[in-house]
Amino acid sequence: MKKETIDRIRKFTLDRDWDQFHSPANLAKSIVIEAAELLECFQWDDKKYDLQHVKEELADVMVYCQNMADKLGLDTDEIVNMKMDQNEAKYPVEKAKGRADKYNEL
């Protein structure tokens, strides 16, 4: 996310004094709840969905993820790139391309 967006998320939380409620456990719960609401967009038909609703629920997940990163003092670029390094090692292109198998089944 852009710095301006992250700053806006932080200001929103600060202005409302909500950091007091943002324990890692509460944020993890909120991420799962919002992810379930995102999944609900596709509950009965995965081809027909309301894109605006999907965007809203996806944004909720992303906001809570940024709040959790802040709470834990994590840099999102750093942790995403760390995980991508791990994924690239687990799923080398020559073995994984075009396949949905788990890394231990390649």
XYZ file of N, CA and C in Angstrom:
318
model
N 0.833 -1.176 0.000
C 0.000 0.000 0.000
C 0.882 1.245 0.000
N 0.352 2.291 -0.546
C 1.061 3.563 -0.547
C 1.117 4.127 0.868
N 2.163 4.894 1.128
C 2.336 5.513 2.443
C 1.121 6.358 2.833
N 0.552 7.082 1.870
C -0.605 7.932 2.166
C -1.795 7.102 2.643
N -1.959 5.934 2.065
C -3.064 5.048 2.448
C -2.823 4.491 3.851
N -1.606 4.072 4.094
C -1.266 3.541 5.426
C -1.444 4.630 6.477
N -0.995 5.830 6.174
C -1.163 6.947 7.114
C -2.643 7.229 7.374
N -3.464 7.115 6.355
C -4.904 7.342 6.511
C -5.522 6.293 7.439
N -5.115 5.034 7.279
C -5.599 3.957 8.152
C -5.194 4.252 9.597
N -3.935 4.631 9.778
C -3.437 4.915 11.123
C -4.178 6.094 11.756
N -4.417 7.133 10.983
C -5.129 8.316 11.490
C -6.563 7.957 11.861
N -7.218 7.162 11.053
C -8.585 6.723 11.329
C -8.645 6.045 12.698
N -7.709 5.145 12.944
C -7.665 4.415 14.213
C -7.331 5.356 15.367
N -6.349 6.202 15.172
C -5.923 7.143 16.205
C -7.033 8.122 16.570
N -7.682 8.692 15.577
C -8.749 9.668 15.819
C -9.896 9.086 16.644
N -10.102 7.795 16.542
C -11.210 7.144 17.248
C -10.768 6.447 18.531
N -9.473 6.528 18.838
C -8.901 5.887 20.027
C -9.210 4.387 20.049
N -9.070 3.765 18.882
C -9.388 2.339 18.774
C -8.188 1.423 18.974
N -6.989 1.980 19.062
C -5.818 1.126 19.240
C -5.946 0.278 20.504
N -6.651 0.808 21.499
C -6.837 0.075 22.755
C -7.547 -1.264 22.544
N -8.273 -1.386 21.453
C -8.992 -2.620 21.154
C -8.224 -3.536 20.202
N -7.101 -3.053 19.708
C -6.376 -3.755 18.658
C -5.273 -4.663 19.208
N -5.658 -5.603 20.015
C -4.692 -6.630 20.419
C -4.451 -7.526 19.210
N -3.311 -8.197 19.142
C -3.092 -9.125 18.022
C -4.214 -10.157 17.892
N -4.713 -10.660 19.007
C -5.787 -11.660 18.945
C -7.065 -11.050 18.374
N -7.428 -9.851 18.836
C -8.634 -9.207 18.307
C -8.491 -8.900 16.823
N -7.322 -8.470 16.410
C -7.108 -8.170 14.988
C -7.147 -9.439 14.149
N -6.573 -10.524 14.662
C -6.627 -11.798 13.936
C -8.078 -12.254 13.771
N -8.857 -12.109 14.829
C -10.281 -12.457 14.740
C -10.981 -11.596 13.694
N -10.686 -10.305 13.717
C -11.323 -9.386 12.768
C -10.941 -9.715 11.325
N -9.692 -10.093 11.102
C -9.248 -10.476 9.758
C -10.044 -11.685 9.273
N -10.196 -12.673 10.131
C -10.935 -13.883 9.754
C -12.406 -13.566 9.505
N -12.986 -12.743 10.344
C -14.394 -12.371 10.175
C -14.595 -11.656 8.840
N -13.731 -10.697 8.545
C -13.855 -9.954 7.285
C -13.561 -10.851 6.086
N -12.619 -11.786 6.235
C -12.335 -12.727 5.149
C -13.544 -13.615 4.884
N -14.254 -13.985 5.936
C -15.475 -14.773 5.760
C -16.542 -13.952 5.036
N -16.619 -12.662 5.343
C -17.566 -11.802 4.646
C -17.185 -11.657 3.168
N -15.893 -11.640 2.890
C -15.426 -11.629 1.500
C -15.846 -12.921 0.799
N -15.659 -14.036 1.454
C -16.048 -15.325 0.885
C -17.552 -15.402 0.652
N -18.308 -14.774 1.530
C -19.759 -14.772 1.394
C -20.204 -14.149 0.066
N -19.403 -13.247 -0.466
C -19.729 -12.634 -1.766
C -19.850 -13.673 -2.875
N -19.213 -14.816 -2.685
C -19.176 -15.869 -3.698
C -19.928 -17.121 -3.246
N -20.718 -17.013 -2.197
C -21.319 -18.179 -1.547
C -22.146 -19.048 -2.490
N -23.003 -18.468 -3.287
C -23.922 -19.274 -4.084
C -23.587 -19.282 -5.565
N -22.740 -18.365 -5.981
C -22.389 -18.311 -7.404
C -21.039 -17.620 -7.528
N -20.036 -18.370 -7.921
C -18.698 -17.779 -7.997
C -18.435 -17.042 -9.307
N -19.436 -16.961 -10.157
C -19.299 -16.208 -11.406
C -20.081 -14.900 -11.383
N -21.172 -14.890 -10.630
C -21.988 -13.685 -10.499
C -21.791 -13.130 -9.094
N -21.162 -11.993 -9.014
C -20.932 -11.372 -7.714
C -20.930 -9.863 -7.883
N -21.139 -9.186 -6.788
C -21.178 -7.734 -6.746
C -19.754 -7.234 -6.517
N -19.114 -6.728 -7.557
C -17.721 -6.303 -7.464
C -17.528 -5.227 -6.400
N -18.460 -4.321 -6.268
C -18.335 -3.275 -5.242
C -18.300 -3.888 -3.849
N -19.148 -4.866 -3.608
C -19.161 -5.538 -2.304
C -17.852 -6.290 -2.078
N -17.343 -6.946 -3.097
C -16.055 -7.643 -3.004
C -14.957 -6.648 -2.634
N -14.933 -5.505 -3.301
C -13.913 -4.485 -3.021
C -13.997 -4.001 -1.573
N -15.212 -3.797 -1.087
C -15.385 -3.328 0.287
C -14.884 -4.349 1.302
N -15.222 -5.607 1.097
C -14.800 -6.650 2.039
C -13.296 -6.898 1.952
N -12.744 -6.876 0.743
C -11.304 -7.033 0.573
C -10.566 -5.886 1.261
N -11.082 -4.679 1.125
C -10.479 -3.515 1.789
C -10.507 -3.687 3.308
N -11.612 -4.204 3.841
C -11.684 -4.437 5.286
C -10.581 -5.390 5.739
N -10.370 -6.457 4.992
C -9.309 -7.419 5.323
C -7.957 -6.714 5.303
N -7.721 -5.924 4.277
C -6.431 -5.254 4.136
C -6.192 -4.226 5.243
N -7.238 -3.507 5.634
C -7.107 -2.528 6.717
C -6.746 -3.243 8.016
N -7.444 -4.313 8.336
C -7.121 -5.043 9.558
C -5.723 -5.660 9.491
N -5.298 -6.105 8.326
C -3.935 -6.634 8.185
C -2.905 -5.541 8.456
N -3.150 -4.335 7.950
C -2.236 -3.230 8.218
C -2.240 -2.887 9.705
N -3.411 -2.900 10.326
C -3.482 -2.643 11.771
C -2.675 -3.679 12.552
N -2.748 -4.945 12.126
C -1.994 -5.982 12.825
C -0.492 -5.799 12.628
N -0.102 -5.469 11.411
C 1.320 -5.221 11.153
C 1.815 -4.076 12.045
N 1.023 -3.024 12.142
C 1.400 -1.906 13.010
C 1.507 -2.351 14.462
N 0.516 -3.085 14.928
C 0.501 -3.523 16.326
C 1.732 -4.351 16.661
N 2.181 -5.157 15.690
C 3.331 -6.041 15.920
C 4.655 -5.418 15.491
N 4.590 -4.173 14.998
C 5.820 -3.492 14.574
C 6.447 -4.102 13.336
N 5.620 -4.577 12.419
C 6.109 -5.254 11.216
C 6.001 -4.350 9.998
N 6.935 -4.511 9.090
C 6.912 -3.808 7.816
C 6.274 -4.751 6.797
N 5.153 -4.325 6.209
C 4.422 -5.229 5.318
C 5.235 -5.617 4.092
N 5.981 -4.690 3.509
C 6.822 -5.051 2.359
C 7.831 -6.116 2.751
N 8.431 -5.952 3.905
C 9.438 -6.903 4.372
C 8.849 -8.294 4.574
N 7.700 -8.376 5.249
C 7.156 -9.712 5.526
C 6.573 -10.366 4.280
N 6.010 -9.574 3.377
C 5.500 -10.156 2.125
C 6.667 -10.675 1.294
N 7.743 -9.916 1.192
C 8.897 -10.375 0.415
C 9.568 -11.582 1.050
N 9.607 -11.643 2.397
C 10.135 -12.823 3.076
C 9.311 -14.051 2.688
N 7.992 -13.906 2.716
C 7.109 -15.032 2.376
C 7.221 -15.395 0.901
N 7.359 -14.406 0.030
C 7.531 -14.701 -1.402
C 8.829 -15.474 -1.635
N 9.896 -15.138 -0.912
C 11.151 -15.903 -1.017
C 10.901 -17.362 -0.652
N 10.168 -17.580 0.431
C 9.847 -18.947 0.853
C 9.002 -19.663 -0.194
N 7.989 -18.969 -0.718
C 7.111 -19.572 -1.718
C 7.864 -19.910 -2.995
N 8.747 -19.022 -3.422
C 9.527 -19.283 -4.640
C 10.424 -20.503 -4.463
N 10.950 -20.708 -3.257
C 11.779 -21.886 -2.991
C 10.925 -23.157 -2.954
N 9.731 -23.066 -2.375
C 8.832 -24.228 -2.271
C 8.217 -24.598 -3.614
N 7.962 -23.592 -4.432
C 7.257 -23.793 -5.696
C 8.089 -23.293 -6.874
N 9.192 -23.991 -7.189
C 10.000 -23.552 -8.333
C 9.182 -23.631 -9.627
N 9.386 -22.646 -10.490
C 8.611 -22.545 -11.726
C 8.649 -23.861 -12.500
N 9.808 -24.444 -12.623
C 9.940 -25.651 -13.439
C 9.134 -26.839 -12.912
N 8.795 -26.837 -11.635
C 7.985 -27.917 -11.069
C 6.518 -27.520 -10.897
N 6.250 -26.253 -10.616
C 4.914 -25.838 -10.208
C 4.080 -25.187 -11.313
N 4.695 -24.807 -12.405
C 3.967 -24.057 -13.426
C 2.752 -24.839 -13.932
N 1.595 -24.217 -13.818
C 0.355 -24.821 -14.309
C -0.216 -25.909 -13.423
N 0.360 -26.077 -12.240
C -0.087 -27.134 -11.324
C -0.570 -26.521 -10.010
N -1.575 -27.118 -9.406
C -2.112 -26.637 -8.128
C -1.711 -27.548 -6.976
N -0.761 -28.447 -7.216
C -0.336 -29.382 -6.183
C 0.410 -28.648 -5.063
N 0.308 -29.198 -3.863
C 1.051 -28.672 -2.730
C 2.534 -28.951 -2.957
N 3.371 -28.110 -2.346
C 4.817 -28.187 -2.591
C 5.402 -29.571 -2.337
N 4.874 -30.295 -1.361
C 5.418 -31.626 -1.073
C 4.918 -32.710 -2.022
N 4.062 -32.314 -2.979
C 3.543 -33.251 -3.965
C 4.065 -32.961 -5.371
N 4.937 -31.981 -5.503
C 5.460 -31.630 -6.839
C 6.525 -32.628 -7.272
